[in-house]
Coordinates of C-alpha atoms in Angstrom, one line a residue:
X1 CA 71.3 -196.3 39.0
X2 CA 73.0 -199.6 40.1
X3 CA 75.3 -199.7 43.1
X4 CA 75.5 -195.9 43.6
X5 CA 72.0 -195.7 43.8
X6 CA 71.5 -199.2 46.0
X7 CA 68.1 -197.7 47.3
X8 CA 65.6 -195.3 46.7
X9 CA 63.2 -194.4 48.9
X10 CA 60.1 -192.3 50.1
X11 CA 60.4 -192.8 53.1
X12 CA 62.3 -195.7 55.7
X13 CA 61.5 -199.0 53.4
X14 CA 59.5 -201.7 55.2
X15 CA 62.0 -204.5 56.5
X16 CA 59.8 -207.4 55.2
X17 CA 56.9 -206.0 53.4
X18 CA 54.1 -206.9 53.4
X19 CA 53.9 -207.0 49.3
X20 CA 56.4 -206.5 46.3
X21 CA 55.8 -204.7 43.2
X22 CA 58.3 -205.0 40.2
X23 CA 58.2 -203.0 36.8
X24 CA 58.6 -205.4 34.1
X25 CA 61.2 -204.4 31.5
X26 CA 64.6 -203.7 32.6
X27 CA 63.8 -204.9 35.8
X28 CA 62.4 -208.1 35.9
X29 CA 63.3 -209.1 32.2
X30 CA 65.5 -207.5 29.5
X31 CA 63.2 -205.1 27.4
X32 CA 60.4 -207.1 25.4
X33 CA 62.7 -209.9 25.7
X34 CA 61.9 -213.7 27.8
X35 CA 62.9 -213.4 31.7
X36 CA 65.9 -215.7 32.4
X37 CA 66.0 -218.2 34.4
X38 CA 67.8 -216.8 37.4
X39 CA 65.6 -214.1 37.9
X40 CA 62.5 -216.7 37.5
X41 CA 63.8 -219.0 40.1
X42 CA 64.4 -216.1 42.6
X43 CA 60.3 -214.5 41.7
X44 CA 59.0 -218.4 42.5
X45 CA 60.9 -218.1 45.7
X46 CA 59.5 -214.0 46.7
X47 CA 56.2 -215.6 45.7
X48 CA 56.3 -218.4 47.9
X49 CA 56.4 -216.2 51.2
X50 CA 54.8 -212.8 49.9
X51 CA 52.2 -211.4 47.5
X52 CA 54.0 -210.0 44.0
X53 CA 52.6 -207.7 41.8
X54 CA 54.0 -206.8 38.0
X55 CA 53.1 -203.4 36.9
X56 CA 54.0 -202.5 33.5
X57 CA 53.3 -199.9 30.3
X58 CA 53.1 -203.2 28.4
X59 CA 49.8 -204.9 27.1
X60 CA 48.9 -208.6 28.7
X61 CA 50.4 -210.0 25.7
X62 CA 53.8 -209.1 26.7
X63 CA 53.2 -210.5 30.2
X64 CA 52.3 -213.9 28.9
X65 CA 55.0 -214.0 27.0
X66 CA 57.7 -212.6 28.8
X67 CA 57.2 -213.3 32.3
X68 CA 54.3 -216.4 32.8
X69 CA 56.1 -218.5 30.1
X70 CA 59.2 -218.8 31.7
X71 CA 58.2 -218.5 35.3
X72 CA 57.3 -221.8 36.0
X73 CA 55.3 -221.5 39.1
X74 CA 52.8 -223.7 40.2
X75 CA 49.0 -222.8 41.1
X76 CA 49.6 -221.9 44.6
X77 CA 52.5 -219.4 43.8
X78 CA 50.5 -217.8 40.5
X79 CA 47.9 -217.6 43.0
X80 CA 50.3 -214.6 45.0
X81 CA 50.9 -213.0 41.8
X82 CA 49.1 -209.5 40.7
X83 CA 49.6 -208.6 36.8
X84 CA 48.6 -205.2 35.9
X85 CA 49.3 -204.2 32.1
X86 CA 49.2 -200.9 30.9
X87 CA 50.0 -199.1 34.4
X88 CA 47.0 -200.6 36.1
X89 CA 44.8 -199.8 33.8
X90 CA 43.7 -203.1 33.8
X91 CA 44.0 -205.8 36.4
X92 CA 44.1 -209.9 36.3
X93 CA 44.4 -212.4 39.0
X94 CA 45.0 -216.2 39.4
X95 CA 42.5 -218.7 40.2
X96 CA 39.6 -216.8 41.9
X97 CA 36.5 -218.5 40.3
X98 CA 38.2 -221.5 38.4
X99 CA 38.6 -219.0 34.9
X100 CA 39.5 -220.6 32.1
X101 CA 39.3 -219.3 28.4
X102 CA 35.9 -219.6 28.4
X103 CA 35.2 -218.3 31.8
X104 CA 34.0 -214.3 31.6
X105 CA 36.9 -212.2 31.8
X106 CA 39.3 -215.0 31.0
X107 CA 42.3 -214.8 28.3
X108 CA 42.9 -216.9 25.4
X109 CA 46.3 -218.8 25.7
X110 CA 46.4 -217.6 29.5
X111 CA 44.3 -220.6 31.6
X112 CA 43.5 -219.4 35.1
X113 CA 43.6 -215.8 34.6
X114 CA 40.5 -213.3 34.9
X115 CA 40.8 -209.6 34.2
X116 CA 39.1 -207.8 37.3
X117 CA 38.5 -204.5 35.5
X118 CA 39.3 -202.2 32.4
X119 CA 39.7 -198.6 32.1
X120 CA 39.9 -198.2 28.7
X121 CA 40.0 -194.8 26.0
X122 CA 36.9 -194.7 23.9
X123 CA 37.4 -195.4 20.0
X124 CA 37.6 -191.4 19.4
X125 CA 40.5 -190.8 22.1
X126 CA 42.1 -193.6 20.4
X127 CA 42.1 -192.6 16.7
X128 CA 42.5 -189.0 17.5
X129 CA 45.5 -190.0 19.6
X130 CA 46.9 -192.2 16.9
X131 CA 46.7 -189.3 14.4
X132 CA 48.3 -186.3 17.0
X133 CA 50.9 -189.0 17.8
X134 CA 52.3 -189.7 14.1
X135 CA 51.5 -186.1 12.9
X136 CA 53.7 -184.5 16.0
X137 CA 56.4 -187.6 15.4
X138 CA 56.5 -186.9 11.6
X139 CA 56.7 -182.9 12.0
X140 CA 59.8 -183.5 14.5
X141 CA 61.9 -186.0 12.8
X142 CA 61.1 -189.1 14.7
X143 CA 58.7 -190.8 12.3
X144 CA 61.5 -193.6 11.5
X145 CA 61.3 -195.5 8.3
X146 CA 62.8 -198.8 9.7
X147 CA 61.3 -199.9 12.0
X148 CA 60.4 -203.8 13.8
X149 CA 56.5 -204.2 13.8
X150 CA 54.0 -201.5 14.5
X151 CA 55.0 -197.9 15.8
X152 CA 51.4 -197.3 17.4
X153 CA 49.4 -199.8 19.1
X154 CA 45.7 -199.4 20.4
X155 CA 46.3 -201.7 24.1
X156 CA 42.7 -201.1 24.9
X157 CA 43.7 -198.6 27.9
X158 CA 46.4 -197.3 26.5
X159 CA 48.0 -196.2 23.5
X160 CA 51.7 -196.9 22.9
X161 CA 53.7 -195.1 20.4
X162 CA 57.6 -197.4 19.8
X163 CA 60.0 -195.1 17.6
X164 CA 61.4 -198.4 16.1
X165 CA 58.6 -200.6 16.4
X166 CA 57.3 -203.1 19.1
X167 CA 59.8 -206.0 18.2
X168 CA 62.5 -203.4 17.8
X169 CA 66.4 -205.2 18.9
X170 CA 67.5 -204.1 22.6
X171 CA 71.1 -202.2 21.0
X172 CA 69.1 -200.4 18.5
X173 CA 66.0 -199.1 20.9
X174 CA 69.2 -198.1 23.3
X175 CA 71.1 -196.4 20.7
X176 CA 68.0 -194.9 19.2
X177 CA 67.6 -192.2 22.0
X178 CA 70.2 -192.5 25.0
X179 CA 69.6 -189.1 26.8
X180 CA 65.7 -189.7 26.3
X181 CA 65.5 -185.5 24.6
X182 CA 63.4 -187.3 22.0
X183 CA 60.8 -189.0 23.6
X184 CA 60.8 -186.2 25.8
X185 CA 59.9 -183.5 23.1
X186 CA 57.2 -185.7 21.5
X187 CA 56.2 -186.3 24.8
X188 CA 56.2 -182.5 25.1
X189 CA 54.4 -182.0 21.9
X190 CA 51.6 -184.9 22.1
X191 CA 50.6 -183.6 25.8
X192 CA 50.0 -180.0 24.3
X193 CA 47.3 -181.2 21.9
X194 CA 46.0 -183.9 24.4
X195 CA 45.3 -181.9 27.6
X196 CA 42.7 -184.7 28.3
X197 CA 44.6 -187.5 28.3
X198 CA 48.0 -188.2 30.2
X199 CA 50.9 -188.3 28.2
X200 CA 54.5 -190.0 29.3
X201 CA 57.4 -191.3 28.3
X202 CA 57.6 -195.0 28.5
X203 CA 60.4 -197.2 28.1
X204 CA 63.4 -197.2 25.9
X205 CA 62.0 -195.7 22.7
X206 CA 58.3 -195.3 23.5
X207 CA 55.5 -192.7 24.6
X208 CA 52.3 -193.9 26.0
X209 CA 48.7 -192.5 26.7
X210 CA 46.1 -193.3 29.0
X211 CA 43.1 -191.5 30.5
X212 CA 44.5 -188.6 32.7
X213 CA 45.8 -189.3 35.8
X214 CA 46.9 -193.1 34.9
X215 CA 50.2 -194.0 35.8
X216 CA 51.9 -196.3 37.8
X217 CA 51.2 -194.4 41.3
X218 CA 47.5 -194.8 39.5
X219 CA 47.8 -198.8 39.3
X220 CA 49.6 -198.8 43.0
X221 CA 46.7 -197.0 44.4
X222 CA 44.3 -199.6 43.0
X223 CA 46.4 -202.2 44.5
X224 CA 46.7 -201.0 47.9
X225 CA 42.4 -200.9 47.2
X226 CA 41.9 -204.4 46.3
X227 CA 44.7 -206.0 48.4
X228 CA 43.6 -204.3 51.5
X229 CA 47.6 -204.0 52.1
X230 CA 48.5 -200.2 52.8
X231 CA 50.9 -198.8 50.5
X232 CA 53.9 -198.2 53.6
X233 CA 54.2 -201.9 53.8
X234 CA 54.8 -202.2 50.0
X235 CA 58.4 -202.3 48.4
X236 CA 58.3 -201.2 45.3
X237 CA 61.4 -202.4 42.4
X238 CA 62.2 -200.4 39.1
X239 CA 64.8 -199.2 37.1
X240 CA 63.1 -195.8 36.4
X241 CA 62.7 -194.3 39.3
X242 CA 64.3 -190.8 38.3
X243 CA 62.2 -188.0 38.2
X244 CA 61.6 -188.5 34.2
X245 CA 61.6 -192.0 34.5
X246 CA 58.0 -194.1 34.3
X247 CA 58.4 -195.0 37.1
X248 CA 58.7 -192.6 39.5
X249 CA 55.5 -191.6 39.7
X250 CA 55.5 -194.5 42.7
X251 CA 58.3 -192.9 44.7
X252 CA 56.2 -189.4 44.7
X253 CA 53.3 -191.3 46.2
X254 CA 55.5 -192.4 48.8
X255 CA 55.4 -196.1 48.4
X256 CA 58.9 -197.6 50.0
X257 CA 61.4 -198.2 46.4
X258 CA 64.0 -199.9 46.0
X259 CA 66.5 -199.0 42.8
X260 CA 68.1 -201.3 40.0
X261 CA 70.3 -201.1 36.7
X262 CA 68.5 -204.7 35.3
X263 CA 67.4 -208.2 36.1
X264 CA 70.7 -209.3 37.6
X265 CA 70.6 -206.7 40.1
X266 CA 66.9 -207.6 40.4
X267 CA 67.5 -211.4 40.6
X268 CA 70.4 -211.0 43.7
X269 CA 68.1 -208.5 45.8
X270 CA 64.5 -210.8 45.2
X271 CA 66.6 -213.7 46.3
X272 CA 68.1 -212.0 49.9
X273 CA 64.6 -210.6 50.3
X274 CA 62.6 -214.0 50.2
X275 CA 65.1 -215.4 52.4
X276 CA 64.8 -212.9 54.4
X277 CA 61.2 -213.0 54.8
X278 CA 61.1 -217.0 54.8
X279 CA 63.5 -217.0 57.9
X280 CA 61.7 -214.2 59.9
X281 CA 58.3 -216.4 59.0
X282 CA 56.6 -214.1 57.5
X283 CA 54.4 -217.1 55.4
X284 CA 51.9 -215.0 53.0
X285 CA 53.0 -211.9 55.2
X286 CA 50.2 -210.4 57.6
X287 CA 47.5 -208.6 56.8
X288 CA 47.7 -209.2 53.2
X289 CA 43.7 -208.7 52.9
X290 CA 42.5 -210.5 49.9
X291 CA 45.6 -210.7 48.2
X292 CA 45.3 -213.0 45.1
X293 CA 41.6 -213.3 45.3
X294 CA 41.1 -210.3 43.2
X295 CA 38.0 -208.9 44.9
X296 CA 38.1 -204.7 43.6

C-alpha cells in the first residue's frame, strides 16, 4: 500500500479519535519478530493521550513477546492498552483487579494482565480441523518438508495453519507465497469441508480458523461493546486492508482505517497522531467509557 495508498477509509476518518486499533504484524512489528524501538517509543506516546488496542491472528504468546517486552510502558499507559489475540477471540486488560499470575484469569510470565473472556473451538473442531487442514495442504502440494517449528497450532480459539512453521525467517515466509494463490486455495479447500467454522487467510504464509463469524470486524465489535466508544470514533491501522487481506474485514464494517506498508510507516503516522491529539487536549479522549477497565 504505502504512499499511494496514504489512507483507507470507510468513511471520513475521525480527526482525533477517540481510540486506536493496530494489527500487529507488519504493522506494528516486523512479522513474529520484537517491535523496534522507534515504533515503541511513538505507541508509549499514542497511549499517553488515547486508549490503544492490538488486534491480531496471533496467540498471547506472541504479544508478550513481541510487543509488551519491548514496549516499555509504565502502569498507567499499559493501563490504556487492549490486547486481543486471535481476532478477539479472546480479550486481556491491564490492572483491573490487581491480577497477578495467580489472580483468576491471569497469565504466567505476563503480571497485571487478566483475560476478560474466551471463545474457544471445542476439542472435536479442533482435531477435526487439524486433520482437514494437513490432509487438504498434503493433497495440494503445500505440506512443506522444511519447515521452523510447528505448521498447526491449537491457540485455544483458533487454529493456525504456518506453511513453513511458526518460527519460519521473514525472506523465506515472503518468498514462500508472494501473490498469496496458495494460501488462497487451501483457504479455498479447508472452508469447503468446514462450513461451520470460518476459514481465512492469515498472514504471510498462514491460514487460520475460528468459530464462524470471528474475524477482526468480530473482535472490533466486541471492543466498541466493552469500551462503550462507538466504532466511528475509532481509527483503525493495518497493512491488510485489501479486500483479501485479514484485515479488511474492519474497513467493511465501516470503522475509519488508515493504510500502511510496515512499522516505519506505522511509527511516523502514531507519532503525528499523539501529537496531534496531545496539542488539541484530548487527555484520555472523551467518552472513552470503561476503556482499560475491561468490564464486557
Amino acid at each position: 500500500m504505502g504512499d499511494n495508498h496514504p489512507m483507507t477509509t470507510s468513511s471520513d476518518a475521525p480527526a482525533l479519535p477517540a481510540l486506536v486499533a493496530f494489527d500487529l504484524d507488519d504493522t506494528l512489528a516486523p512479522s513474529k519478530s520484537a517491535m523496534p524501538e522507534p515504533m515503541a517509543a511513538a505507541l508509549r506516546s499514542l497511549l499517553d493521550v488515547v486508549p490503544v488496542c492490538v488486534i491480531s491472528g496471533g496467540q498471547i504468546g506472541q504479544f508478550r513477546d513481541q510487543l509488551l517486552a519491548h514496549l516499555g510502558a509504565d502502569d498507567a499507559e499499559l493501563s490504556q492498552l487492549h490486547l486481543m489475540p486471535t481476532c478477539g477471540t479472546r480479550y486481556y486488560v491491564h490492572g483491573a483487579g490487581g491480577a497477578d499470575d495467580r489472580s483468576p484469569g491471569a497469565i504466567e510470565g505476563m503480571p497485571g494482565w487478566r483475560l476478560v473472556y474466551a471463545n474457544d473451538l471445542s476439542p472435536q473442531q479442533i482435531e477435526e480441523g487439524f486433520a482437514v487442514v494437513e490432509a487438504e495442504a498434503r493433497r495440494l502440494g503445500l505440506w512443506e518438508e522444511r519447515t521452523w517449528g510447528d505448521i498447526l497450532e491449537d491457540r485455544g480459539s483458533q487454529i493456525t495453519f504456518s506453511a513453513l512453521g511458526q518460527e519460519a525467517p521473514l525472506q523465506a515466509k515472503r518468498a514462500w507465497d508472494p501473490t498469496g494463490e496458495k494460501k488462497g486455495a487451501l483457504r479455498d479447500a479447508v472452508a469447503a469441508r468446514l462450513p461451520g467454522l470460518e476459514v481465512r487467510s492469515g498472514g504471510s504464509t498462514s491460514v487460520d480458523i475460528t468459530l464462524k463469524g470471528v474475524d477482526k470486524a468480530y473482535g472490533m465489535t466486541r471492543l466498541a461493546e466493552v469500551t462503550g466508544i462507538p466504532g466511528e470514533r475509532m481509527l483503525f491501522v493495518g497493512d491488510r486492508l485489501d479486500p483479501e487481506g485479514n484485515d479488511y474485514p474492519v474497513l467493511a464494517l465501516g470503522i475509519p482505517c488508515h493504510a500502511v506498508s510496515g512499522w516505519e510507516e506505522t511509527a511516523i503516522f502514531v507519532a503525528d497522531l499523539a501529537q496531534r491529539i496531545a496539542s488539541a487536549g484530548a487527555g484520555a479522549a472523551p467518552d472513552s467509557g470503561t476503556a482499560g477497565s475491561g468490564g464486557a
